[in-house]
Coordinates of C-alpha atoms in Angstrom, one line a residue:
X113 CA -6.0 166.3 206.4
X114 CA -5.0 162.8 207.4
X115 CA -6.9 161.2 210.4
X116 CA -4.0 158.8 211.1
X117 CA -2.1 159.1 214.4
X118 CA 0.9 157.2 215.6
X119 CA 0.9 153.5 214.7
X120 CA 0.8 150.8 217.3
X121 CA 0.9 147.1 216.8
X122 CA -1.8 145.8 219.2
X123 CA -3.4 143.4 216.6
X124 CA -4.7 144.8 213.4
X125 CA -5.3 148.5 213.6
X126 CA -7.3 149.6 210.5
X127 CA -8.1 153.3 210.3
X128 CA -10.5 155.3 208.1
X129 CA -9.0 157.6 205.5
X130 CA -10.3 160.1 202.9
X131 CA -10.4 157.9 199.8
X132 CA -9.2 159.4 196.5
X133 CA -11.6 158.1 193.8
X134 CA -12.5 158.6 190.2
X135 CA -15.4 161.1 189.5
X136 CA -17.7 158.9 187.4
X137 CA -18.9 161.8 185.3
X138 CA -15.3 162.6 184.1
X139 CA -14.4 159.1 182.8
X140 CA -15.8 156.9 180.1
X141 CA -16.7 154.2 182.6
X142 CA -15.4 153.1 186.0
X143 CA -14.6 149.6 184.5
X144 CA -12.5 151.2 181.8
X145 CA -10.3 153.0 184.2
X146 CA -9.5 150.0 186.4
X147 CA -6.6 147.6 186.1
X148 CA -5.4 144.3 187.7
X149 CA -2.6 144.8 190.3
X150 CA 0.6 146.1 188.7
X151 CA 2.4 142.7 188.9
X152 CA -0.5 140.9 187.2
X153 CA -0.7 143.1 184.1
X154 CA 0.8 141.1 181.2
X155 CA 3.3 143.3 179.4
X156 CA 3.3 144.5 176.7
X157 CA -0.1 143.2 175.4
X158 CA -2.1 143.8 178.6
X159 CA -0.5 147.2 179.2
X160 CA -1.3 148.5 175.8
X161 CA -4.9 147.2 176.1
X162 CA -5.4 149.0 179.4
X163 CA -3.8 152.2 178.1
X164 CA -6.2 152.2 175.1
X165 CA -9.3 151.4 177.2
X166 CA -9.6 155.0 178.6
X167 CA -7.2 158.0 178.7
X168 CA -7.5 158.0 182.5
X169 CA -6.9 154.3 183.1
X170 CA -5.1 153.7 186.4
X171 CA -2.3 151.8 184.7
X172 CA -0.8 155.2 183.7
X173 CA -0.1 155.6 187.4
X174 CA 0.9 152.1 188.5
X175 CA 2.9 151.3 185.4
X176 CA 4.0 154.6 183.8
X177 CA 5.9 154.3 180.6
X178 CA 9.1 156.4 180.0
X179 CA 12.8 155.8 179.2
X180 CA 14.2 155.8 182.7
X181 CA 12.9 154.9 186.1
X182 CA 13.2 158.5 187.3
X183 CA 11.2 159.7 184.3
X184 CA 8.5 157.1 184.9
X185 CA 8.0 158.0 188.5
X186 CA 8.0 161.8 187.7
X187 CA 5.5 161.1 184.9
X188 CA 3.2 159.2 187.3
X189 CA 3.4 162.1 189.8
X190 CA 2.6 164.6 187.2
X191 CA -0.3 162.6 185.8
X192 CA -1.8 162.1 189.3
X193 CA -1.5 165.9 190.0
X194 CA -3.1 166.7 186.7
X195 CA -6.0 164.3 187.1
X196 CA -6.7 165.8 190.6
X197 CA -6.5 169.4 189.2
X198 CA -8.9 168.5 186.4
X199 CA -11.4 166.9 188.8
X200 CA -10.9 163.4 187.3
X201 CA -10.0 162.2 190.8
X202 CA -11.3 163.7 194.0
X203 CA -11.0 162.9 197.7
X204 CA -14.1 162.0 199.7
X205 CA -15.2 164.6 202.2
X206 CA -14.6 162.6 205.4
X207 CA -12.5 159.7 206.5
X208 CA -14.1 156.3 205.9
X209 CA -13.5 152.6 205.8
X210 CA -14.6 151.1 202.5
X211 CA -16.6 147.8 202.2
X212 CA -15.7 146.2 198.9
X213 CA -17.5 143.4 197.1
X214 CA -16.5 141.3 194.1
X215 CA -18.9 138.8 192.6
X216 CA -18.8 136.4 189.6
X217 CA -21.0 133.4 189.4
X218 CA -20.6 131.4 192.6
X219 CA -17.6 133.5 193.7
X220 CA -18.4 136.1 196.3
X221 CA -15.7 138.0 198.1
X222 CA -16.3 140.8 200.6
X223 CA -13.9 142.7 202.8
X224 CA -13.0 146.1 204.2
X225 CA -10.4 148.6 202.8
X226 CA -8.6 150.9 205.2
X227 CA -5.2 152.3 206.3
X228 CA -3.5 149.5 208.3
X229 CA -0.9 150.3 210.9
X230 CA 2.4 148.8 209.7
X231 CA 4.3 146.2 211.7
X232 CA 7.5 144.1 211.2
X233 CA 7.1 140.4 210.6
X234 CA 8.8 139.7 213.9
X235 CA 5.8 141.3 215.7
X236 CA 3.5 138.6 214.4
X237 CA 0.6 140.9 213.5
X238 CA 1.0 140.8 209.7
X239 CA 2.6 137.6 208.4
X240 CA 4.4 137.5 205.0
X241 CA 5.0 134.2 203.4
X242 CA 7.1 135.0 200.3
X243 CA 10.5 136.5 199.7
X244 CA 10.8 139.8 197.8
X245 CA 13.3 141.2 195.3
X246 CA 15.0 144.4 196.5
X247 CA 15.0 146.0 193.1
X248 CA 11.2 145.8 192.8
X249 CA 10.8 147.2 196.3
X250 CA 13.1 150.1 195.4
X251 CA 11.1 150.8 192.3
X252 CA 7.7 150.7 194.1
X253 CA 9.2 152.9 196.9
X254 CA 10.4 155.5 194.4
X255 CA 6.9 155.5 192.8
X256 CA 5.2 156.0 196.1
X257 CA 7.6 158.8 197.1
X258 CA 7.0 160.6 193.8
X259 CA 3.2 160.3 193.8
X260 CA 2.7 160.6 197.6
X261 CA 0.0 158.0 197.4
X262 CA -0.9 154.4 197.9
X263 CA -2.2 153.6 194.4
X264 CA -3.6 150.1 195.0
X265 CA -4.6 148.0 198.1
X266 CA -2.7 144.9 199.2
X267 CA -4.8 141.8 199.8
X268 CA -4.6 140.5 203.4
X269 CA -6.6 137.7 205.0
X270 CA -7.5 136.8 208.6
X271 CA -9.6 134.1 210.2
X272 CA -12.7 135.3 212.0
X273 CA -15.2 133.1 213.7
X274 CA -17.2 132.4 210.5
X275 CA -20.2 134.1 212.0
X276 CA -21.7 137.5 211.1
X277 CA -20.1 139.3 214.1
X278 CA -17.7 142.2 214.5
X279 CA -16.3 143.5 211.2
X280 CA -18.1 140.9 209.2
X281 CA -21.5 142.0 210.7
X282 CA -20.7 145.6 209.7
X283 CA -19.8 144.5 206.2
X284 CA -23.0 142.5 205.7
X285 CA -25.1 145.3 207.1
X286 CA -23.4 147.8 204.8
X287 CA -24.0 145.9 201.6
X288 CA -27.8 146.3 202.1
X289 CA -27.4 150.0 201.4
X290 CA -26.9 151.6 197.9
X291 CA -23.2 151.5 197.0
X292 CA -20.9 154.5 196.2
X293 CA -20.1 152.8 192.9
X294 CA -20.9 149.7 191.0
X295 CA -19.2 148.4 187.8
X296 CA -18.5 145.2 186.0
X297 CA -15.0 144.6 184.5
X298 CA -14.3 142.7 181.3
X299 CA -13.3 139.6 183.3
X300 CA -17.0 139.3 184.3
X301 CA -16.5 140.4 188.0
X302 CA -18.9 142.9 189.4
X303 CA -17.4 145.4 191.9
X304 CA -19.3 147.4 194.5
X305 CA -17.9 149.9 197.0
X306 CA -19.5 151.5 200.1
X307 CA -18.2 153.9 202.7
X308 CA -18.5 153.3 206.4
X309 CA -18.3 156.5 208.5
X310 CA -20.6 155.9 211.4
X311 CA -18.6 156.0 214.7
X312 CA -20.3 153.0 216.2
X313 CA -19.7 150.9 213.0
X314 CA -16.0 152.0 212.9
X315 CA -15.6 151.1 216.6
X316 CA -17.1 147.7 216.0
X317 CA -14.6 147.0 213.2
X318 CA -11.7 148.3 215.3
X319 CA -12.6 146.1 218.3
X320 CA -12.9 143.0 216.2
X321 CA -9.7 143.5 214.2
X322 CA -7.5 144.2 217.2
X323 CA -8.0 140.5 218.0
X324 CA -6.8 139.3 214.6
X325 CA -3.6 138.3 212.9
X326 CA -3.3 138.8 209.1
X327 CA -1.6 136.9 206.3
X328 CA -0.3 138.8 203.2
X329 CA -2.2 137.0 200.4
X330 CA -1.0 139.4 197.6
X331 CA 1.3 142.3 197.8
X332 CA 4.5 141.3 199.5
X333 CA 6.6 143.8 197.5
X334 CA 4.2 146.6 198.4
X335 CA 4.2 145.7 202.1
X336 CA 8.0 145.7 202.1
X337 CA 7.8 149.0 200.3
X338 CA 5.5 150.4 203.0
X339 CA 8.0 149.3 205.7
X340 CA 10.9 150.8 203.8
X341 CA 9.1 154.2 203.4
X342 CA 8.1 154.2 207.1
X343 CA 11.7 153.7 208.1
X344 CA 12.6 156.9 206.1
X345 CA 10.3 159.0 208.2
X346 CA 11.4 159.6 211.8
X347 CA 7.8 160.8 212.6
X348 CA 6.0 158.6 210.0
X349 CA 2.4 159.9 210.4
X350 CA 0.5 158.7 207.3
X351 CA 3.7 156.8 206.2
X352 CA 3.1 154.5 209.2
X353 CA 0.1 153.0 207.5
X354 CA -0.6 151.3 204.2
X355 CA -3.7 150.8 202.0
X356 CA -5.0 147.2 202.4
X357 CA -8.1 145.1 201.7
X358 CA -8.8 142.7 204.6
X359 CA -10.8 139.5 203.9
X360 CA -12.2 137.1 206.5
X361 CA -11.2 133.7 205.1
X362 CA -13.6 132.0 207.4
X363 CA -16.5 133.9 205.9
X364 CA -15.3 134.5 202.3
X365 CA -12.6 131.9 201.4
X366 CA -10.2 133.0 198.7
X367 CA -9.0 130.8 195.9
X368 CA -5.4 129.8 196.0
X369 CA -3.8 129.5 192.5
X370 CA -0.4 128.9 191.2
X371 CA 1.9 131.4 189.5
X372 CA 3.8 130.0 186.5
X373 CA 7.3 130.6 185.3
X374 CA 8.1 131.7 181.7
X375 CA 11.8 131.0 180.9
X376 CA 12.8 133.4 178.1
X377 CA 14.7 132.1 175.1
X378 CA 15.0 128.7 176.8
X379 CA 13.4 126.1 174.4
X380 CA 11.5 123.1 175.8
X381 CA 13.9 120.6 174.1
X382 CA 16.8 122.1 176.0
X383 CA 14.9 122.0 179.2
X384 CA 13.9 118.3 178.8
X385 CA 17.5 117.3 177.8
X386 CA 18.7 118.5 181.2
X387 CA 16.2 116.4 183.0
X388 CA 17.3 113.1 181.7
X389 CA 17.6 110.7 184.6
X390 CA 16.8 113.3 187.2
X391 CA 13.0 113.3 186.8
X392 CA 10.4 111.2 185.1
X393 CA 9.1 112.9 182.0
X394 CA 5.9 112.0 180.2
X395 CA 4.8 113.5 176.9
X396 CA 1.1 114.5 176.9
X397 CA -0.7 115.1 173.6
X398 CA -3.9 116.4 175.3
X399 CA -5.6 119.8 175.7
X400 CA -4.7 122.1 178.5
X401 CA -7.6 121.2 180.8
X402 CA -6.7 117.5 180.6
X403 CA -3.0 118.2 181.1
X404 CA -3.9 120.2 184.3
X405 CA -5.9 117.2 185.6
X406 CA -2.9 114.9 185.0
X407 CA -0.7 117.4 186.8
X408 CA -3.1 117.5 189.8
X409 CA -3.1 113.8 190.1
X410 CA 0.7 113.6 190.0
X411 CA 1.1 116.5 192.5
X412 CA -0.9 114.5 195.0
X413 CA 2.0 112.1 195.2
X414 CA 4.9 114.6 195.2
X415 CA 6.6 117.3 193.2
X416 CA 5.2 117.7 189.7
X417 CA 5.2 120.3 186.9
X418 CA 4.1 120.7 183.3
X419 CA 6.6 122.0 180.7
X420 CA 5.0 123.7 177.7
X421 CA 6.1 125.8 174.7
X422 CA 6.5 123.3 171.9
X423 CA 2.9 122.6 171.1
X424 CA 2.6 119.8 173.7
X425 CA 2.7 119.3 177.4
X426 CA 5.4 117.3 179.3
X427 CA 4.6 116.1 182.8
X428 CA 7.7 116.3 185.0
X429 CA 7.5 114.4 188.3
X430 CA 9.2 111.8 190.6
X431 CA 12.5 113.6 191.1
X432 CA 15.5 111.5 192.2
X433 CA 15.7 111.6 196.0
X434 CA 19.4 111.9 195.9
X435 CA 19.2 114.9 193.6
X436 CA 16.8 116.7 196.0
X437 CA 19.0 115.9 198.9
X438 CA 21.9 117.5 197.1
X439 CA 20.2 120.6 195.7
X440 CA 17.5 121.6 198.2
X441 CA 18.8 123.5 201.3
X442 CA 18.5 121.7 204.6
X443 CA 18.1 124.7 206.8
X444 CA 14.3 125.0 206.5
X445 CA 11.4 122.8 207.7
X446 CA 10.3 119.7 205.8
X447 CA 7.2 121.4 204.5
X448 CA 9.3 124.1 202.9
X449 CA 11.7 121.6 201.4
X450 CA 8.8 119.7 199.7
X451 CA 7.3 122.8 198.1
X452 CA 7.1 122.6 194.3
X453 CA 8.4 126.2 194.2
X454 CA 11.4 125.2 196.3
X455 CA 12.2 122.3 194.0
X456 CA 11.7 124.5 190.8
X457 CA 14.1 127.1 192.1
X458 CA 16.7 125.1 193.9
X459 CA 16.8 122.0 191.7
X460 CA 15.6 123.0 188.2
X461 CA 16.5 126.7 187.8
X462 CA 19.7 126.8 190.0
X463 CA 21.1 123.4 189.5
X464 CA 19.9 121.7 186.3
X465 CA 19.1 124.7 184.1
X466 CA 21.5 127.4 185.5
X467 CA 18.9 130.1 184.9
X468 CA 19.2 133.3 187.0
X469 CA 16.0 134.5 188.7
X470 CA 16.0 137.9 187.0
X471 CA 13.4 139.6 184.8
X472 CA 15.7 139.2 181.8
X473 CA 15.4 135.4 182.2
X474 CA 12.1 134.7 183.9
X475 CA 8.6 136.2 183.9
X476 CA 5.9 135.2 186.4
X477 CA 2.5 134.7 184.7
X478 CA -0.7 134.2 186.7
X479 CA -2.9 132.9 183.9
X480 CA -2.1 129.3 182.8
X481 CA -3.3 129.7 179.2
X482 CA -1.3 133.0 178.9
X483 CA 1.9 131.4 180.1
X484 CA 1.5 128.5 177.6
X485 CA 0.6 130.9 174.7
X486 CA 3.6 133.2 175.4
X487 CA 5.9 130.2 175.6
X488 CA 4.8 128.9 172.3
X489 CA 4.9 132.3 170.6
X490 CA 8.4 133.0 171.8
X491 CA 9.8 129.5 171.6
X492 CA 10.4 129.6 175.3
X493 CA 9.5 127.2 178.1
X494 CA 6.6 127.6 180.5
X495 CA 6.8 125.8 183.8
X496 CA 3.2 125.3 184.8
X497 CA 2.8 124.9 188.6
X498 CA 0.1 123.3 190.8
X499 CA -1.4 125.4 193.6
X500 CA -0.1 125.0 197.2
X501 CA -2.7 124.4 199.9
X502 CA -3.6 127.5 201.9
X503 CA -3.0 125.8 205.3
X504 CA 0.6 125.1 204.3
X505 CA 1.1 128.7 203.4
X506 CA -0.4 129.9 206.7
X507 CA 1.6 127.4 208.8
X508 CA 4.9 128.3 207.2
X509 CA 4.1 132.0 207.7
X510 CA 3.4 131.4 211.4
X511 CA 6.8 129.7 211.7
X512 CA 8.4 132.7 210.1
X513 CA 9.5 130.7 207.0
X514 CA 9.5 132.5 203.7
X515 CA 8.4 130.6 200.6
X516 CA 10.1 131.3 197.3
X517 CA 8.7 134.4 195.7
X518 CA 5.7 134.1 193.5
X519 CA 4.7 130.8 195.1
X520 CA 1.0 131.5 195.4
X521 CA -1.7 133.7 193.8
X522 CA -4.7 134.3 196.1
X523 CA -7.8 135.7 194.5
X524 CA -9.9 137.2 193.3
X525 CA -7.6 140.2 193.6
X526 CA -9.0 143.7 194.2
X527 CA -9.4 145.8 191.1
X528 CA -6.9 148.7 191.1
X529 CA -8.4 152.2 190.7
X530 CA -11.6 152.0 192.8
X531 CA -10.0 153.8 195.8
X532 CA -6.6 155.3 196.3
X533 CA -5.0 156.8 199.4
X534 CA -3.2 160.2 199.6
X535 CA 0.0 160.2 201.8
X536 CA 0.7 163.9 201.2
X537 CA -1.5 166.9 200.8
X538 CA -1.8 168.6 197.3

């Protein structure tokens, strides 16, 4: 039974739900059944690795493999139903919010997972900052319809006071108790999860979050999917909410990283030839860490990128002002026009290289070394980006200005598979 009533948009309204979780005794290990978010899994290598890690790995739900989209979605629904029937997955007995902790070395992230009332961007409660692709939203929507579940939480941030009050106080009290689960994934991150069911604790979280505004850090396509599915239900009920992880950036700052572009079947020599006279190009015969340091210094003075794929790195910077004036749209704020992602898409991809932004031509890779390795292996071009500052992202979002898609990667990202949310009853 869902505990969620009609959604309202008076600040962030985060409700408890009966989490659907792996039964530890039925799987090899909790680490072996988790996955990065669906759009971070590197295919096909990462997909095959996860599938072979454990027969119950969550990747079989978030990225099912079949010959047609309809078959993939049906397969995911059948797999989820079978795992529940076999007792591999089971719902918790009572609705809860879930405190979630990730830790590796000096990195510590804590937040709360729950069912968040959905709102349109125009309402100013949850702010997106990136555009989405309709075909990806349609695919995710079909998967959610078929499975009747939110399979992985979005990552949202808000700014509290920085003090251990409100939701943050409940989080930090909760982590003193033994967790529901604890595991360490192969990337070195430890993950712990607790449930919060005490009415007073839930009320304290609720009262604090109704004063907050959130930024979508990761999961724009899934948020758009939530909104699409809510619109399909005249009386949305549970479809009026979506599974999210909320992080207080004032207490637990996230890292903001770049997402790189891999241009399929587009060799570096061809990419460089098209830049003659339009950008300054410097050949760098240095290891990746040094190349990234050079990129960071160049990015401090303006648009700068690294091209890789031919065994070396090429710093591309100092674009011709007249070229930018011709190719970058003028209908957005100056901060948007100066974004590296804007210049990459408007000036490089659209104008100089004539490469469509479709999966057949471009992949988006989060890990820098992976982007470079794949470019070299396939004789393609990796466009290595420099991260954008978080305050720029937040300010553009407040102005209602969308950045080019895949402009940022906030992290660490929550592991997929620790807690799911049922939208329909079995």
